[in-house]
Amino acid sequence: MTLVKSISGIRGTIGGPVGDGLSPVDIAKFTAAYATTIQKQRGKQNCTIVVGRDARISGEMVSHLVIGTLLGCGCNVTDIGLATTPTTEIAVTEEHADGGIILTASHNPKQWNALKLLNEKGEFLNKKEGEEVIAIADRDDFTFAEVDAIGQYTRKDFYTQRHIEKVLALKLVDAEAIRAAKLRVACDCVNSVGGIAIPALLEALGVEVLPLYCTPNGQFPHNPEPLPEHLGDIAELVRKEHADVGFVVDPDVDRLAIICENGDMFGEEYTLVSVADYILSHTKGNTVSNLSSSRALSDVTEAHGGEYNAAAVGEVNVVEMMKRTNAVIGGEGNGGVIYPEAHYGRDALVGIALFLTMMVKRQQKPTEIRAKLPNYFISKNKIQLTPQIDVDGVLAVVKGCYKQFKVNTVDGVKIDFPQGWVHLRKSNTEPIIRIYSEAPTREQADRFAEAIITEIKRIANIQ
């Protein structure tokens, strides 16, 4: 069993001994630590916290524990039920709440769940705040409310619709043009909350919806991470039904993958790149992505006269960099689009509406849009960690092995070669080292990755 504590939230497998997985005791402890942190920040006990969840099998159980703990800490709770991550983020600001907790393990398999922690802006806690939550939980340094100070519970079920309304109201979303195009759009929502939000958005945009795996019961029909090797069914549906485009989301709907009209993968790295190209053609400005994202965004940004900046991996780091550089669009290469005109959070609904608008405005198919973008190939690999591996030591040795090249150590180790790059870092959410590499050809990207993986296994004595 696994429990991962990081500034990205508290993530773990359901069941097992206390402290060894995401047990009910651990859920209550970290919720109470979060409530204590927010209460100290806001200077009051009766803070209001929004709670939303994806459709995981464990979601109802976790939700009851989180809500009960928050009430016991003296916090008022606004429960929005089954809701996407970006929907919950929007609800925090709409409710003028003091924070929010999203119950989702994002792309992880069904045995996982997590608490993603938000501040009063509907954005993820920063490093200092996240560390404070973990420290309070480790010390059991929290006190529950007396009976007369227990929080109040409110249920609100309209926030998915409110989210869709906000997307339709964006200036660069042209719902009328999309309706007039009479598109046929397939969507794979992996039987989670996307099955509620994505068909509703597409219907509001006036397209014919071809739904796949849209029953929000938490029974994931395939690995829920929207990678090409998991998306054969949606690709076949697009080809069979002659759909104009296909969209795939992860269980909490902050990542977006696109399927071209011929069933080919658009490439998750190119979700952000394509949307940024559309935004920048109408709004001059800067962009941000993380260190593990494609160079294509930098190329597109510079072509439009803007400045590109790279942030450490993690949505909170990208958002902070976007604010510092006044970026008009940003996100992550995993299909995460952050459009400040909507809110500072990855949002697949925003990505879908902007991409469809781009298709109809430019009168281009997805394959045609993709063909006009800079062409790179990313190889994404990972090495499973064991407790005996000294990750920091391994990364330090790797850095020394490639010191003749440009090396960035802001987040792990990124090595820039003349023909591409390799970025290796310890995951915030899983017990793995991620190794991403990029080059002008797939073979070259794979060779970069293979060389680094071989080196890591040698250093760490992994067979």
Short mmCIF file of C-alpha atoms in Angstrom, two decimals:
data_model
loop_
_atom_site.label_atom_id
_atom_site.label_comp_id
_atom_site.label_asym_id
_atom_site.label_seq_id
_atom_site.Cartn_x
_atom_site.Cartn_y
_atom_site.Cartn_z
CA MET A 1 0.00 0.00 0.00
CA THR A 2 1.15 3.55 -0.66
CA LEU A 3 0.70 6.97 0.96
CA VAL A 4 2.33 9.96 -0.75
CA LYS A 5 2.47 13.28 1.10
CA SER A 6 3.43 16.28 -1.02
CA ILE A 7 2.49 19.87 -1.79
CA SER A 8 0.35 18.40 -4.60
CA GLY A 9 -1.90 16.90 -1.93
CA ILE A 10 -2.27 13.69 0.03
CA ARG A 11 -2.53 10.69 -2.26
CA GLY A 12 -2.66 7.00 -1.53
CA THR A 13 -4.16 3.60 -2.08
CA ILE A 14 -7.36 2.81 -0.21
CA GLY A 15 -7.09 0.35 2.67
CA GLY A 16 -4.26 -1.07 4.71
CA PRO A 17 -2.70 -0.05 8.04
CA VAL A 18 -2.76 3.55 9.24
CA GLY A 19 0.08 5.49 7.65
CA ASP A 20 0.64 2.85 4.98
CA GLY A 21 -2.24 3.76 2.69
CA LEU A 22 -5.02 6.33 2.54
CA SER A 23 -6.90 4.91 5.52
CA PRO A 24 -9.93 6.62 7.15
CA VAL A 25 -7.64 7.70 10.01
CA ASP A 26 -5.18 9.31 7.57
CA ILE A 27 -8.01 11.01 5.67
CA ALA A 28 -9.36 12.55 8.88
CA LYS A 29 -5.90 13.54 10.11
CA PHE A 30 -4.86 15.36 6.95
CA THR A 31 -8.27 17.00 6.59
CA ALA A 32 -8.02 18.32 10.14
CA ALA A 33 -4.47 19.56 9.43
CA TYR A 34 -5.71 21.36 6.32
CA ALA A 35 -8.61 22.92 8.24
CA THR A 36 -6.20 24.11 10.94
CA THR A 37 -3.91 25.67 8.32
CA ILE A 38 -6.77 27.54 6.65
CA GLN A 39 -8.21 28.69 9.99
CA LYS A 40 -4.83 30.13 11.02
CA GLN A 41 -4.43 31.88 7.66
CA ARG A 42 -7.91 33.36 7.69
CA GLY A 43 -7.95 34.19 11.40
CA LYS A 44 -11.25 32.48 12.15
CA GLN A 45 -12.63 29.07 13.04
CA ASN A 46 -15.82 29.06 10.96
CA CYS A 47 -14.10 29.00 7.55
CA THR A 48 -16.10 27.83 4.54
CA ILE A 49 -14.62 24.95 2.56
CA VAL A 50 -15.95 23.67 -0.79
CA VAL A 51 -15.77 19.89 -1.31
CA GLY A 52 -16.11 18.19 -4.71
CA ARG A 53 -15.18 14.70 -5.86
CA ASP A 54 -14.67 12.53 -8.90
CA ALA A 55 -16.61 9.29 -9.39
CA ARG A 56 -14.11 6.86 -7.89
CA ILE A 57 -15.49 3.82 -6.09
CA SER A 58 -14.04 5.12 -2.81
CA GLY A 59 -15.29 8.67 -3.40
CA GLU A 60 -18.44 8.51 -1.29
CA MET A 61 -16.58 7.01 1.67
CA VAL A 62 -13.78 9.57 1.46
CA SER A 63 -16.27 12.40 1.04
CA HIS A 64 -18.16 11.48 4.21
CA LEU A 65 -14.92 11.36 6.18
CA VAL A 66 -13.64 14.68 4.84
CA ILE A 67 -16.93 16.52 5.31
CA GLY A 68 -17.45 15.12 8.80
CA THR A 69 -13.92 16.10 9.83
CA LEU A 70 -14.28 19.63 8.45
CA LEU A 71 -17.56 20.09 10.33
CA GLY A 72 -15.89 18.72 13.46
CA CYS A 73 -13.13 21.30 13.07
CA GLY A 74 -15.73 24.07 13.05
CA CYS A 75 -15.62 24.69 9.28
CA ASN A 76 -18.74 25.23 7.21
CA VAL A 77 -18.91 22.90 4.21
CA THR A 78 -20.38 23.53 0.77
CA ASP A 79 -20.66 20.09 -0.80
CA ILE A 80 -20.93 20.24 -4.62
CA GLY A 81 -20.95 16.46 -5.00
CA LEU A 82 -19.68 14.89 -8.22
CA ALA A 83 -17.68 17.66 -9.86
CA THR A 84 -14.58 18.07 -11.98
CA THR A 85 -11.42 19.53 -10.50
CA PRO A 86 -11.81 22.82 -12.43
CA THR A 87 -15.49 22.98 -11.41
CA THR A 88 -14.50 22.77 -7.75
CA GLU A 89 -11.85 25.45 -8.25
CA ILE A 90 -14.46 27.76 -9.77
CA ALA A 91 -16.93 26.99 -6.98
CA VAL A 92 -14.43 28.19 -4.34
CA THR A 93 -14.31 31.68 -5.83
CA GLU A 94 -18.03 31.78 -6.67
CA GLU A 95 -18.86 30.88 -3.06
CA HIS A 96 -16.28 33.35 -1.68
CA ALA A 97 -15.04 30.36 0.30
CA ASP A 98 -11.84 30.14 2.33
CA GLY A 99 -10.60 27.02 0.56
CA GLY A 100 -11.54 23.77 -1.09
CA ILE A 101 -10.76 20.06 -1.13
CA ILE A 102 -11.00 18.02 -4.32
CA LEU A 103 -11.30 14.29 -3.77
CA THR A 104 -9.56 12.72 -6.74
CA ALA A 105 -6.41 10.79 -7.55
CA SER A 106 -6.45 12.27 -11.04
CA HIS A 107 -5.02 9.75 -13.55
CA ASN A 108 -4.18 7.05 -10.98
CA PRO A 109 -5.96 3.64 -11.09
CA LYS A 110 -9.16 2.92 -9.17
CA GLN A 111 -7.48 1.79 -5.92
CA TRP A 112 -6.11 5.31 -5.43
CA ASN A 113 -7.75 8.42 -4.04
CA ALA A 114 -6.43 11.76 -2.85
CA LEU A 115 -7.11 15.10 -1.21
CA LYS A 116 -6.15 18.02 -3.47
CA LEU A 117 -6.01 21.17 -1.36
CA LEU A 118 -7.05 24.65 -2.52
CA ASN A 119 -6.70 28.16 -1.13
CA GLU A 120 -9.34 30.91 -1.17
CA LYS A 121 -8.54 31.69 -4.83
CA GLY A 122 -9.44 28.17 -5.90
CA GLU A 123 -5.76 27.48 -6.59
CA PHE A 124 -3.49 24.78 -5.16
CA LEU A 125 -1.61 25.49 -1.95
CA ASN A 126 1.95 26.67 -2.46
CA LYS A 127 5.00 24.79 -1.18
CA LYS A 128 5.10 26.53 2.19
CA GLU A 129 1.38 25.99 2.83
CA GLY A 130 1.55 22.35 1.74
CA GLU A 131 4.48 21.69 4.03
CA GLU A 132 2.60 23.28 6.93
CA VAL A 133 -0.35 20.92 6.41
CA ILE A 134 1.97 17.91 6.43
CA ALA A 135 3.80 19.14 9.53
CA ILE A 136 0.55 19.71 11.45
CA ALA A 137 -0.69 16.26 10.47
CA ASP A 138 2.57 14.60 11.50
CA ARG A 139 2.36 16.27 14.95
CA ASP A 140 -1.41 15.70 15.35
CA ASP A 141 -1.43 19.42 16.11
CA PHE A 142 -5.13 20.17 15.72
CA THR A 143 -8.11 20.68 18.01
CA PHE A 144 -11.75 19.95 17.21
CA ALA A 145 -14.63 22.33 17.83
CA GLU A 146 -16.92 22.31 20.86
CA VAL A 147 -20.46 21.14 20.15
CA ASP A 148 -21.92 24.64 19.70
CA ALA A 149 -19.17 25.55 17.21
CA ILE A 150 -19.55 22.58 14.86
CA GLY A 151 -19.72 23.73 11.23
CA GLN A 152 -22.80 23.90 9.04
CA TYR A 153 -23.38 21.73 5.96
CA THR A 154 -24.82 22.94 2.64
CA ARG A 155 -25.35 20.96 -0.57
CA LYS A 156 -25.24 22.69 -3.97
CA ASP A 157 -25.61 20.68 -7.19
CA PHE A 158 -25.57 23.38 -9.87
CA TYR A 159 -21.86 24.07 -10.27
CA THR A 160 -21.29 21.91 -13.36
CA GLN A 161 -23.88 24.01 -15.17
CA ARG A 162 -22.33 27.20 -13.80
CA HIS A 163 -18.93 26.06 -15.05
CA ILE A 164 -20.32 25.42 -18.54
CA GLU A 165 -21.94 28.86 -18.58
CA LYS A 166 -18.58 30.48 -17.74
CA VAL A 167 -16.88 28.57 -20.56
CA LEU A 168 -19.53 29.62 -23.08
CA ALA A 169 -19.12 33.25 -21.98
CA LEU A 170 -15.40 33.37 -22.85
CA LYS A 171 -14.71 35.93 -25.60
CA LEU A 172 -12.64 33.51 -27.67
CA VAL A 173 -15.28 30.75 -27.51
CA ASP A 174 -17.78 31.10 -30.37
CA ALA A 175 -20.66 28.80 -29.53
CA GLU A 176 -22.78 30.05 -32.45
CA ALA A 177 -20.06 29.22 -34.97
CA ILE A 178 -19.65 25.75 -33.45
CA ARG A 179 -23.40 25.12 -33.60
CA ALA A 180 -23.52 26.23 -37.24
CA ALA A 181 -20.74 23.79 -38.18
CA LYS A 182 -22.88 20.78 -37.13
CA LEU A 183 -19.91 18.82 -35.82
CA ARG A 184 -19.95 15.20 -34.68
CA VAL A 185 -17.77 14.85 -31.58
CA ALA A 186 -16.78 11.68 -29.71
CA CYS A 187 -15.74 11.73 -26.06
CA ASP A 188 -14.23 9.16 -23.69
CA CYS A 189 -14.78 10.13 -20.06
CA VAL A 190 -13.42 6.94 -18.44
CA ASN A 191 -16.66 6.49 -16.42
CA SER A 192 -15.91 9.38 -14.07
CA VAL A 193 -17.21 12.94 -13.63
CA GLY A 194 -16.29 13.83 -17.20
CA GLY A 195 -19.31 11.70 -18.11
CA ILE A 196 -21.47 14.37 -16.50
CA ALA A 197 -19.63 17.51 -17.58
CA ILE A 198 -18.29 16.82 -21.09
CA PRO A 199 -21.49 15.63 -22.84
CA ALA A 200 -23.34 18.54 -21.19
CA LEU A 201 -20.77 21.02 -22.49
CA LEU A 202 -20.83 19.53 -25.99
CA GLU A 203 -24.62 19.61 -26.07
CA ALA A 204 -24.55 23.26 -24.98
CA LEU A 205 -22.19 23.90 -27.91
CA GLY A 206 -24.70 22.33 -30.28
CA VAL A 207 -22.64 19.38 -31.54
CA GLU A 208 -23.77 15.80 -32.02
CA VAL A 209 -22.26 13.87 -29.11
CA LEU A 210 -20.88 10.33 -29.53
CA PRO A 211 -20.33 9.28 -25.89
CA LEU A 212 -18.02 6.50 -24.76
CA TYR A 213 -17.59 5.41 -21.13
CA CYS A 214 -19.66 8.29 -19.77
CA THR A 215 -21.34 6.50 -16.83
CA PRO A 216 -19.92 8.09 -13.64
CA ASN A 217 -19.58 4.89 -11.61
CA GLY A 218 -15.79 4.80 -11.10
CA GLN A 219 -15.39 1.55 -13.04
CA PHE A 220 -12.55 2.65 -15.30
CA PRO A 221 -12.77 0.62 -18.56
CA HIS A 222 -9.08 1.18 -19.27
CA ASN A 223 -6.06 2.74 -17.60
CA PRO A 224 -7.39 6.23 -16.77
CA GLU A 225 -4.27 8.11 -17.84
CA PRO A 226 -5.09 9.53 -21.31
CA LEU A 227 -2.05 8.13 -23.13
CA PRO A 228 -2.14 6.73 -26.70
CA GLU A 229 -1.76 3.11 -25.59
CA HIS A 230 -5.00 3.39 -23.57
CA LEU A 231 -7.15 5.09 -26.22
CA GLY A 232 -7.79 2.43 -28.84
CA ASP A 233 -11.55 2.34 -28.22
CA ILE A 234 -12.12 6.07 -28.74
CA ALA A 235 -9.88 6.06 -31.82
CA GLU A 236 -11.95 3.24 -33.30
CA LEU A 237 -15.19 5.08 -32.46
CA VAL A 238 -13.98 8.24 -34.23
CA ARG A 239 -13.07 6.25 -37.35
CA LYS A 240 -16.22 4.12 -37.35
CA GLU A 241 -18.62 7.03 -36.82
CA HIS A 242 -16.70 9.49 -39.03
CA ALA A 243 -16.51 11.95 -36.14
CA ASP A 244 -14.92 15.34 -36.72
CA VAL A 245 -12.84 15.03 -33.54
CA GLY A 246 -12.58 13.01 -30.35
CA PHE A 247 -11.84 14.22 -26.83
CA VAL A 248 -10.51 12.19 -23.89
CA VAL A 249 -10.30 13.34 -20.27
CA ASP A 250 -8.84 11.86 -17.12
CA PRO A 251 -11.05 11.05 -14.09
CA ASP A 252 -11.06 14.61 -12.69
CA VAL A 253 -11.15 16.38 -16.09
CA ASP A 254 -8.13 18.66 -15.85
CA ARG A 255 -6.26 16.88 -18.66
CA LEU A 256 -7.38 16.77 -22.29
CA ALA A 257 -6.23 14.48 -25.09
CA ILE A 258 -7.46 14.93 -28.65
CA ILE A 259 -8.16 12.29 -31.33
CA CYS A 260 -7.92 13.43 -34.96
CA GLU A 261 -10.72 12.81 -37.44
CA ASN A 262 -8.83 9.80 -38.87
CA GLY A 263 -8.39 8.19 -35.43
CA ASP A 264 -4.77 9.25 -35.03
CA MET A 265 -3.53 10.77 -31.79
CA PHE A 266 -3.21 14.57 -31.90
CA GLY A 267 -0.58 14.25 -29.13
CA GLU A 268 -1.23 15.33 -25.54
CA GLU A 269 1.73 17.73 -25.70
CA TYR A 270 -0.02 19.51 -28.54
CA THR A 271 -3.29 20.16 -26.70
CA LEU A 272 -1.71 23.18 -25.00
CA VAL A 273 0.41 24.12 -28.02
CA SER A 274 -2.58 24.26 -30.38
CA VAL A 275 -4.82 26.17 -27.98
CA ALA A 276 -1.96 28.59 -27.27
CA ASP A 277 -1.49 29.16 -31.01
CA TYR A 278 -5.20 30.08 -31.25
CA ILE A 279 -5.12 32.35 -28.18
CA LEU A 280 -1.92 34.12 -29.27
CA SER A 281 -3.35 34.80 -32.72
CA HIS A 282 -6.00 36.95 -31.00
CA THR A 283 -4.27 38.06 -27.78
CA LYS A 284 -0.61 39.05 -27.82
CA GLY A 285 1.31 37.96 -24.74
CA ASN A 286 3.50 35.45 -22.99
CA THR A 287 3.19 31.75 -22.22
CA VAL A 288 4.38 29.29 -19.55
CA SER A 289 4.64 25.52 -19.32
CA ASN A 290 6.68 23.23 -17.11
CA LEU A 291 10.19 21.93 -17.70
CA SER A 292 8.86 18.59 -18.95
CA SER A 293 6.78 20.13 -21.73
CA SER A 294 7.52 20.41 -25.44
CA ARG A 295 9.71 23.07 -27.04
CA ALA A 296 6.85 23.54 -29.50
CA LEU A 297 5.14 26.00 -27.14
CA SER A 298 8.27 28.16 -27.06
CA ASP A 299 8.44 28.09 -30.87
CA VAL A 300 4.78 29.07 -31.25
CA THR A 301 5.06 31.82 -28.64
CA GLU A 302 8.10 33.40 -30.26
CA ALA A 303 6.41 33.22 -33.68
CA HIS A 304 3.61 35.36 -32.26
CA GLY A 305 6.06 37.84 -30.71
CA GLY A 306 5.65 36.66 -27.12
CA GLU A 307 8.04 35.37 -24.46
CA TYR A 308 8.04 31.79 -23.21
CA ASN A 309 9.07 30.78 -19.67
CA ALA A 310 9.46 27.33 -18.10
CA ALA A 311 8.37 26.55 -14.53
CA ALA A 312 9.05 23.64 -12.22
CA VAL A 313 6.64 20.73 -12.62
CA GLY A 314 3.40 21.18 -10.70
CA GLU A 315 0.34 23.27 -11.44
CA VAL A 316 1.02 25.69 -8.58
CA ASN A 317 4.48 26.43 -10.00
CA VAL A 318 3.11 27.05 -13.49
CA VAL A 319 0.41 29.36 -12.13
CA GLU A 320 2.93 31.36 -10.07
CA MET A 321 5.16 31.78 -13.13
CA MET A 322 2.16 32.78 -15.27
CA LYS A 323 1.26 35.51 -12.82
CA ARG A 324 4.86 36.78 -12.61
CA THR A 325 5.21 36.97 -16.40
CA ASN A 326 1.64 38.10 -17.22
CA ALA A 327 1.13 35.02 -19.38
CA VAL A 328 -2.10 34.94 -21.40
CA ILE A 329 -2.06 31.13 -21.70
CA GLY A 330 -0.12 28.35 -20.04
CA GLY A 331 -0.31 24.85 -18.70
CA GLU A 332 1.39 21.50 -18.81
CA GLY A 333 2.36 19.09 -21.57
CA ASN A 334 0.09 16.40 -20.17
CA GLY A 335 -2.92 18.04 -21.82
CA GLY A 336 -3.45 20.66 -19.12
CA VAL A 337 -4.66 24.05 -20.40
CA ILE A 338 -4.64 27.03 -18.02
CA TYR A 339 -6.46 30.06 -19.43
CA PRO A 340 -6.54 32.98 -16.96
CA GLU A 341 -9.61 34.50 -18.66
CA ALA A 342 -11.48 31.52 -17.20
CA HIS A 343 -9.47 30.80 -14.03
CA TYR A 344 -5.97 29.79 -12.94
CA GLY A 345 -6.37 26.03 -13.18
CA ARG A 346 -6.04 23.25 -15.75
CA ASP A 347 -9.44 22.87 -17.38
CA ALA A 348 -10.42 20.36 -20.07
CA LEU A 349 -13.79 22.08 -20.62
CA VAL A 350 -12.03 25.31 -21.53
CA GLY A 351 -9.62 23.39 -23.78
CA ILE A 352 -12.46 21.66 -25.65
CA ALA A 353 -14.42 24.86 -26.26
CA LEU A 354 -11.35 26.75 -27.51
CA PHE A 355 -10.20 23.88 -29.74
CA LEU A 356 -13.65 23.50 -31.35
CA THR A 357 -13.80 27.26 -31.94
CA MET A 358 -10.38 27.12 -33.58
CA MET A 359 -11.50 24.25 -35.82
CA VAL A 360 -14.56 26.06 -37.13
CA LYS A 361 -13.01 29.53 -37.34
CA ARG A 362 -10.02 28.25 -39.29
CA GLN A 363 -12.11 25.67 -41.14
CA GLN A 364 -9.46 23.08 -40.41
CA LYS A 365 -9.60 19.44 -39.35
CA PRO A 366 -7.49 18.34 -36.36
CA THR A 367 -4.90 16.74 -38.69
CA GLU A 368 -4.55 20.06 -40.53
CA ILE A 369 -4.16 22.01 -37.28
CA ARG A 370 -1.53 19.55 -36.07
CA ALA A 371 0.39 19.65 -39.36
CA LYS A 372 0.94 23.42 -39.06
CA LEU A 373 2.54 23.19 -35.59
CA PRO A 374 6.27 22.64 -34.88
CA ASN A 375 7.00 18.93 -34.88
CA TYR A 376 8.76 17.24 -31.97
CA PHE A 377 8.51 13.82 -30.37
CA ILE A 378 8.50 13.20 -26.63
CA SER A 379 9.37 9.88 -25.04
CA LYS A 380 7.83 9.46 -21.57
CA ASN A 381 9.30 6.80 -19.32
CA LYS A 382 9.50 5.99 -15.63
CA ILE A 383 11.50 3.86 -13.20
CA GLN A 384 9.77 2.36 -10.15
CA LEU A 385 11.40 3.37 -6.87
CA THR A 386 12.17 1.30 -3.81
CA PRO A 387 12.87 2.72 -0.32
CA GLN A 388 16.55 1.79 -0.69
CA ILE A 389 17.16 4.12 -3.66
CA ASP A 390 18.73 7.50 -2.84
CA VAL A 391 16.99 9.51 -5.56
CA ASP A 392 18.78 12.79 -4.81
CA GLY A 393 22.11 11.00 -4.90
CA VAL A 394 21.26 9.35 -8.22
CA LEU A 395 20.25 12.68 -9.76
CA ALA A 396 23.46 14.32 -8.51
CA VAL A 397 25.58 11.65 -10.19
CA VAL A 398 23.63 11.95 -13.44
CA LYS A 399 24.11 15.72 -13.38
CA GLY A 400 27.88 15.21 -13.08
CA CYS A 401 27.93 12.74 -15.96
CA TYR A 402 26.49 15.37 -18.33
CA LYS A 403 28.13 18.52 -16.98
CA GLN A 404 29.46 19.42 -20.44
CA PHE A 405 25.87 20.25 -21.48
CA LYS A 406 23.44 22.88 -20.19
CA VAL A 407 21.91 21.45 -17.00
CA ASN A 408 18.90 22.89 -15.13
CA THR A 409 18.36 21.74 -11.53
CA VAL A 410 15.31 23.84 -10.62
CA ASP A 411 13.20 20.66 -10.60
CA GLY A 412 15.16 17.43 -10.78
CA VAL A 413 17.75 17.45 -13.56
CA LYS A 414 17.07 18.69 -17.09
CA ILE A 415 19.85 18.24 -19.64
CA ASP A 416 19.67 20.29 -22.84
CA PHE A 417 21.40 18.71 -25.82
CA PRO A 418 21.80 20.48 -29.17
CA GLN A 419 19.22 18.12 -30.69
CA GLY A 420 16.78 17.94 -27.76
CA TRP A 421 16.52 17.46 -24.00
CA VAL A 422 16.02 14.95 -21.17
CA HIS A 423 14.27 15.78 -17.90
CA LEU A 424 14.39 13.40 -14.95
CA ARG A 425 12.69 14.03 -11.64
CA LYS A 426 11.05 12.27 -8.73
CA SER A 427 7.27 12.32 -9.08
CA ASN A 428 5.24 14.30 -6.54
CA THR A 429 2.36 11.84 -6.82
CA GLU A 430 3.83 8.36 -7.36
CA PRO A 431 6.90 6.40 -6.11
CA ILE A 432 8.70 6.72 -9.45
CA ILE A 433 11.39 8.67 -11.29
CA ARG A 434 9.96 10.19 -14.48
CA ILE A 435 12.28 10.40 -17.48
CA TYR A 436 10.97 12.62 -20.29
CA SER A 437 12.98 13.27 -23.45
CA GLU A 438 12.29 15.23 -26.61
CA ALA A 439 13.89 15.37 -30.06
CA PRO A 440 12.94 16.04 -33.71
CA THR A 441 12.43 12.29 -34.27
CA ARG A 442 10.87 9.59 -32.11
CA GLU A 443 13.94 7.38 -32.48
CA GLN A 444 16.25 10.12 -31.21
CA ALA A 445 13.96 10.89 -28.24
CA ASP A 446 13.91 7.19 -27.34
CA ARG A 447 17.71 6.99 -27.59
CA PHE A 448 18.09 9.93 -25.21
CA ALA A 449 15.74 8.24 -22.72
CA GLU A 450 17.39 4.81 -23.04
CA ALA A 451 20.84 6.27 -22.36
CA ILE A 452 19.65 8.03 -19.18
CA ILE A 453 17.66 5.02 -17.95
CA THR A 454 20.69 2.78 -18.41
CA GLU A 455 22.80 5.28 -16.47
CA ILE A 456 20.27 5.52 -13.61
CA LYS A 457 19.99 1.74 -13.31
CA ARG A 458 23.77 1.45 -13.20
CA ILE A 459 24.10 4.12 -10.51
CA ALA A 460 21.20 2.79 -8.40
CA ASN A 461 22.12 -0.87 -9.02
CA ILE A 462 18.66 -1.64 -10.41
CA GLN A 463 18.43 -4.91 -12.34
#
